[in-house]
Amino acid sequence: MDVLERIKEQVEGNPIVLYMKGTPQFPQCGFSSRAAAALQDCGVEFAYVNVLSDPEIFENLPRYADWPTFPQLYIKGELVGGCDITLELHQTGELQKLTAEAAGK
């Protein structure tokens, strides 16, 4: 399967997916750590992909949605943004609404 098809399958197959450096339990960068913490604070389950353990995704994800940096948060198949946007949405309460709706709560 082509890497862009794999990414598409992950994005469309999970209501909430975070592409990050490391894992929510062991983040490998501060931006990924803060984005994962904001999602965890919302109290919903989310999928994640450690881009450091998959070089193909690391190299090609920026082309998928034309977003050059990590982390990248997708909700209901749409790119929400990176760390700054995720944190801003969390501070306004919008992230909680988006994730609860995506998770069916």
Short mmCIF file of N, CA and C in Angstrom, two decimals:
data_model
loop_
_atom_site.label_atom_id
_atom_site.label_comp_id
_atom_site.label_asym_id
_atom_site.label_seq_id
_atom_site.Cartn_x
_atom_site.Cartn_y
_atom_site.Cartn_z
N MET A 1 0.85 -1.18 0.00
CA MET A 1 0.00 0.00 0.00
C MET A 1 0.90 1.25 0.00
N ASP A 2 0.56 2.19 -0.83
CA ASP A 2 1.27 3.46 -0.92
C ASP A 2 1.17 4.20 0.42
N VAL A 3 2.21 4.93 0.79
CA VAL A 3 2.23 5.60 2.09
C VAL A 3 1.11 6.64 2.21
N LEU A 4 0.79 7.35 1.14
CA LEU A 4 -0.30 8.33 1.21
C LEU A 4 -1.64 7.64 1.39
N GLU A 5 -1.79 6.44 0.83
CA GLU A 5 -3.02 5.66 1.05
C GLU A 5 -3.10 5.20 2.50
N ARG A 6 -1.95 4.80 3.08
CA ARG A 6 -1.91 4.40 4.50
C ARG A 6 -2.32 5.57 5.40
N ILE A 7 -1.79 6.75 5.09
CA ILE A 7 -2.13 7.93 5.88
C ILE A 7 -3.63 8.22 5.75
N LYS A 8 -4.13 8.17 4.53
CA LYS A 8 -5.56 8.42 4.30
C LYS A 8 -6.41 7.43 5.10
N GLU A 9 -6.02 6.17 5.11
CA GLU A 9 -6.75 5.14 5.85
C GLU A 9 -6.73 5.43 7.36
N GLN A 10 -5.58 5.87 7.87
CA GLN A 10 -5.48 6.20 9.29
C GLN A 10 -6.35 7.41 9.64
N VAL A 11 -6.28 8.43 8.80
CA VAL A 11 -7.03 9.67 9.06
C VAL A 11 -8.54 9.42 8.98
N GLU A 12 -8.96 8.65 7.99
CA GLU A 12 -10.39 8.41 7.80
C GLU A 12 -10.91 7.27 8.68
N GLY A 13 -10.02 6.40 9.16
CA GLY A 13 -10.43 5.25 9.95
C GLY A 13 -10.47 5.51 11.46
N ASN A 14 -10.03 6.67 11.87
CA ASN A 14 -10.02 7.04 13.29
C ASN A 14 -10.70 8.38 13.46
N PRO A 15 -11.66 8.49 14.38
CA PRO A 15 -12.34 9.79 14.55
C PRO A 15 -11.37 10.89 14.98
N ILE A 16 -10.35 10.52 15.78
CA ILE A 16 -9.35 11.48 16.24
C ILE A 16 -8.00 10.80 16.13
N VAL A 17 -7.08 11.42 15.40
CA VAL A 17 -5.73 10.85 15.30
C VAL A 17 -4.70 11.97 15.37
N LEU A 18 -3.68 11.72 16.16
CA LEU A 18 -2.59 12.68 16.35
C LEU A 18 -1.31 12.06 15.80
N TYR A 19 -0.72 12.72 14.83
CA TYR A 19 0.60 12.34 14.33
C TYR A 19 1.60 13.12 15.15
N MET A 20 2.44 12.40 15.87
CA MET A 20 3.32 13.06 16.83
C MET A 20 4.69 12.40 16.87
N LYS A 21 5.62 13.09 17.49
CA LYS A 21 6.95 12.52 17.73
C LYS A 21 6.90 11.84 19.09
N GLY A 22 6.97 10.52 19.08
CA GLY A 22 6.85 9.74 20.30
C GLY A 22 5.43 9.26 20.50
N THR A 23 5.09 9.00 21.75
CA THR A 23 3.75 8.53 22.11
C THR A 23 3.18 9.45 23.18
N PRO A 24 1.88 9.41 23.43
CA PRO A 24 1.33 10.24 24.50
C PRO A 24 2.00 9.97 25.85
N GLN A 25 2.39 8.72 26.09
CA GLN A 25 3.04 8.36 27.35
C GLN A 25 4.51 8.79 27.38
N PHE A 26 5.16 8.76 26.22
CA PHE A 26 6.57 9.11 26.12
C PHE A 26 6.81 10.01 24.91
N PRO A 27 6.34 11.25 24.98
CA PRO A 27 6.54 12.16 23.85
C PRO A 27 8.03 12.47 23.65
N GLN A 28 8.40 12.68 22.40
CA GLN A 28 9.81 12.92 22.06
C GLN A 28 10.06 14.38 21.68
N CYS A 29 9.05 15.24 21.86
CA CYS A 29 9.24 16.66 21.60
C CYS A 29 8.19 17.44 22.39
N GLY A 30 8.54 18.65 22.76
CA GLY A 30 7.65 19.46 23.58
C GLY A 30 6.33 19.78 22.91
N PHE A 31 6.35 20.04 21.61
CA PHE A 31 5.11 20.37 20.90
C PHE A 31 4.17 19.16 20.89
N SER A 32 4.72 17.99 20.61
CA SER A 32 3.92 16.77 20.63
C SER A 32 3.38 16.50 22.03
N SER A 33 4.21 16.74 23.03
CA SER A 33 3.80 16.53 24.42
C SER A 33 2.61 17.41 24.78
N ARG A 34 2.66 18.69 24.42
CA ARG A 34 1.58 19.61 24.77
C ARG A 34 0.29 19.29 24.00
N ALA A 35 0.42 18.91 22.72
CA ALA A 35 -0.78 18.56 21.94
C ALA A 35 -1.43 17.31 22.51
N ALA A 36 -0.63 16.30 22.84
CA ALA A 36 -1.18 15.06 23.39
C ALA A 36 -1.83 15.32 24.75
N ALA A 37 -1.21 16.17 25.58
CA ALA A 37 -1.77 16.48 26.89
C ALA A 37 -3.12 17.19 26.76
N ALA A 38 -3.23 18.08 25.78
CA ALA A 38 -4.51 18.77 25.56
C ALA A 38 -5.60 17.77 25.17
N LEU A 39 -5.25 16.81 24.32
CA LEU A 39 -6.22 15.78 23.93
C LEU A 39 -6.58 14.90 25.12
N GLN A 40 -5.59 14.50 25.89
CA GLN A 40 -5.86 13.65 27.05
C GLN A 40 -6.76 14.38 28.04
N ASP A 41 -6.59 15.68 28.16
CA ASP A 41 -7.41 16.47 29.07
C ASP A 41 -8.88 16.50 28.64
N CYS A 42 -9.12 16.26 27.37
CA CYS A 42 -10.50 16.24 26.87
C CYS A 42 -11.24 14.96 27.29
N GLY A 43 -10.49 13.95 27.71
CA GLY A 43 -11.11 12.74 28.23
C GLY A 43 -11.70 11.80 27.19
N VAL A 44 -11.23 11.90 25.96
CA VAL A 44 -11.70 10.99 24.92
C VAL A 44 -10.53 10.15 24.41
N GLU A 45 -10.87 8.97 23.90
CA GLU A 45 -9.82 8.14 23.31
C GLU A 45 -9.44 8.72 21.96
N PHE A 46 -8.14 8.63 21.66
CA PHE A 46 -7.68 9.07 20.35
C PHE A 46 -6.56 8.15 19.88
N ALA A 47 -6.45 8.03 18.58
CA ALA A 47 -5.38 7.25 17.99
C ALA A 47 -4.17 8.16 17.83
N TYR A 48 -3.02 7.57 17.78
CA TYR A 48 -1.82 8.35 17.52
C TYR A 48 -0.87 7.53 16.65
N VAL A 49 -0.02 8.23 15.94
CA VAL A 49 1.01 7.60 15.13
C VAL A 49 2.33 8.26 15.50
N ASN A 50 3.29 7.43 15.92
CA ASN A 50 4.62 7.93 16.24
C ASN A 50 5.39 8.05 14.93
N VAL A 51 5.53 9.28 14.44
CA VAL A 51 6.18 9.49 13.15
C VAL A 51 7.66 9.15 13.18
N LEU A 52 8.24 9.11 14.37
CA LEU A 52 9.67 8.76 14.47
C LEU A 52 9.89 7.27 14.23
N SER A 53 8.87 6.45 14.44
CA SER A 53 9.03 5.01 14.23
C SER A 53 8.59 4.59 12.83
N ASP A 54 8.13 5.54 12.02
CA ASP A 54 7.72 5.22 10.64
C ASP A 54 8.27 6.29 9.70
N PRO A 55 9.50 6.07 9.19
CA PRO A 55 10.14 7.07 8.34
C PRO A 55 9.32 7.47 7.11
N GLU A 56 8.57 6.52 6.54
CA GLU A 56 7.75 6.85 5.37
C GLU A 56 6.68 7.89 5.72
N ILE A 57 6.02 7.71 6.84
CA ILE A 57 5.01 8.68 7.27
C ILE A 57 5.68 10.00 7.63
N PHE A 58 6.80 9.94 8.33
CA PHE A 58 7.53 11.15 8.71
C PHE A 58 7.86 11.99 7.48
N GLU A 59 8.29 11.34 6.41
CA GLU A 59 8.68 12.05 5.19
C GLU A 59 7.50 12.52 4.36
N ASN A 60 6.39 11.79 4.40
CA ASN A 60 5.29 12.08 3.47
C ASN A 60 4.07 12.76 4.08
N LEU A 61 3.89 12.70 5.40
CA LEU A 61 2.72 13.34 6.01
C LEU A 61 2.65 14.84 5.68
N PRO A 62 3.76 15.57 5.68
CA PRO A 62 3.66 16.99 5.33
C PRO A 62 3.04 17.23 3.94
N ARG A 63 3.19 16.30 3.02
CA ARG A 63 2.58 16.43 1.69
C ARG A 63 1.09 16.13 1.71
N TYR A 64 0.67 15.27 2.64
CA TYR A 64 -0.72 14.80 2.65
C TYR A 64 -1.70 15.96 2.78
N ALA A 65 -1.47 16.84 3.74
CA ALA A 65 -2.40 17.96 3.96
C ALA A 65 -1.70 19.30 3.80
N ASP A 66 -0.52 19.28 3.20
CA ASP A 66 0.25 20.50 2.98
C ASP A 66 0.48 21.24 4.30
N TRP A 67 0.90 20.48 5.32
CA TRP A 67 1.21 21.04 6.64
C TRP A 67 2.62 20.57 6.97
N PRO A 68 3.58 21.47 7.12
CA PRO A 68 4.99 21.06 7.16
C PRO A 68 5.52 20.52 8.48
N THR A 69 4.81 20.70 9.59
CA THR A 69 5.39 20.37 10.89
C THR A 69 4.60 19.31 11.63
N PHE A 70 5.19 18.84 12.73
CA PHE A 70 4.56 17.88 13.63
C PHE A 70 4.43 18.54 14.98
N PRO A 71 3.42 18.22 15.74
CA PRO A 71 2.37 17.24 15.50
C PRO A 71 1.32 17.76 14.52
N GLN A 72 0.49 16.82 14.07
CA GLN A 72 -0.66 17.15 13.23
C GLN A 72 -1.87 16.43 13.82
N LEU A 73 -2.93 17.18 14.08
CA LEU A 73 -4.15 16.61 14.65
C LEU A 73 -5.23 16.58 13.59
N TYR A 74 -5.85 15.40 13.43
CA TYR A 74 -6.97 15.23 12.51
C TYR A 74 -8.19 14.80 13.32
N ILE A 75 -9.30 15.46 13.07
CA ILE A 75 -10.56 15.09 13.70
C ILE A 75 -11.59 14.90 12.60
N LYS A 76 -12.23 13.73 12.61
CA LYS A 76 -13.23 13.37 11.60
C LYS A 76 -12.69 13.58 10.18
N GLY A 77 -11.45 13.13 9.96
CA GLY A 77 -10.85 13.16 8.64
C GLY A 77 -10.30 14.48 8.18
N GLU A 78 -10.41 15.52 9.00
CA GLU A 78 -9.95 16.85 8.61
C GLU A 78 -8.76 17.28 9.47
N LEU A 79 -7.79 17.93 8.82
CA LEU A 79 -6.67 18.49 9.57
C LEU A 79 -7.16 19.65 10.41
N VAL A 80 -6.91 19.56 11.71
CA VAL A 80 -7.24 20.66 12.62
C VAL A 80 -6.05 21.62 12.67
N GLY A 81 -4.85 21.05 12.81
CA GLY A 81 -3.64 21.87 12.85
C GLY A 81 -2.58 21.23 13.70
N GLY A 82 -1.62 22.07 14.09
CA GLY A 82 -0.50 21.61 14.90
C GLY A 82 -0.68 21.96 16.36
N CYS A 83 0.42 22.08 17.05
CA CYS A 83 0.41 22.31 18.50
C CYS A 83 -0.28 23.62 18.87
N ASP A 84 0.10 24.72 18.23
CA ASP A 84 -0.46 26.03 18.60
C ASP A 84 -1.97 26.07 18.44
N ILE A 85 -2.46 25.56 17.32
CA ILE A 85 -3.91 25.58 17.07
C ILE A 85 -4.62 24.66 18.06
N THR A 86 -4.03 23.49 18.32
CA THR A 86 -4.62 22.55 19.28
C THR A 86 -4.73 23.18 20.66
N LEU A 87 -3.67 23.85 21.10
CA LEU A 87 -3.69 24.48 22.42
C LEU A 87 -4.67 25.64 22.48
N GLU A 88 -4.74 26.41 21.40
CA GLU A 88 -5.70 27.52 21.36
C GLU A 88 -7.13 27.01 21.45
N LEU A 89 -7.43 25.94 20.70
CA LEU A 89 -8.77 25.34 20.74
C LEU A 89 -9.06 24.78 22.14
N HIS A 90 -8.05 24.22 22.77
CA HIS A 90 -8.23 23.67 24.12
C HIS A 90 -8.55 24.78 25.10
N GLN A 91 -7.84 25.90 25.01
CA GLN A 91 -8.05 27.02 25.94
C GLN A 91 -9.44 27.63 25.80
N THR A 92 -9.99 27.62 24.59
CA THR A 92 -11.31 28.20 24.37
C THR A 92 -12.44 27.21 24.62
N GLY A 93 -12.10 25.93 24.85
CA GLY A 93 -13.12 24.91 25.06
C GLY A 93 -13.60 24.27 23.77
N GLU A 94 -13.15 24.76 22.65
CA GLU A 94 -13.59 24.23 21.35
C GLU A 94 -13.06 22.82 21.10
N LEU A 95 -11.84 22.53 21.57
CA LEU A 95 -11.27 21.19 21.37
C LEU A 95 -12.11 20.14 22.07
N GLN A 96 -12.58 20.47 23.28
CA GLN A 96 -13.42 19.53 24.02
C GLN A 96 -14.70 19.23 23.23
N LYS A 97 -15.29 20.26 22.63
CA LYS A 97 -16.52 20.07 21.84
C LYS A 97 -16.24 19.22 20.61
N LEU A 98 -15.17 19.55 19.89
CA LEU A 98 -14.83 18.81 18.67
C LEU A 98 -14.54 17.35 18.96
N THR A 99 -13.76 17.09 20.01
CA THR A 99 -13.40 15.70 20.31
C THR A 99 -14.58 14.91 20.85
N ALA A 100 -15.41 15.55 21.67
CA ALA A 100 -16.59 14.85 22.20
C ALA A 100 -17.54 14.48 21.07
N GLU A 101 -17.72 15.38 20.13
CA GLU A 101 -18.59 15.11 18.98
C GLU A 101 -18.00 13.98 18.13
N ALA A 102 -16.69 14.04 17.88
CA ALA A 102 -16.04 13.01 17.06
C ALA A 102 -16.09 11.65 17.74
N ALA A 103 -15.98 11.64 19.07
CA ALA A 103 -15.98 10.38 19.81
C ALA A 103 -17.39 9.87 20.08
N GLY A 104 -18.39 10.66 19.68
CA GLY A 104 -19.78 10.24 19.87
C GLY A 104 -20.28 10.40 21.29
N LYS A 105 -19.73 11.36 22.03
CA LYS A 105 -20.15 11.58 23.42
C LYS A 105 -21.05 12.78 23.53
#
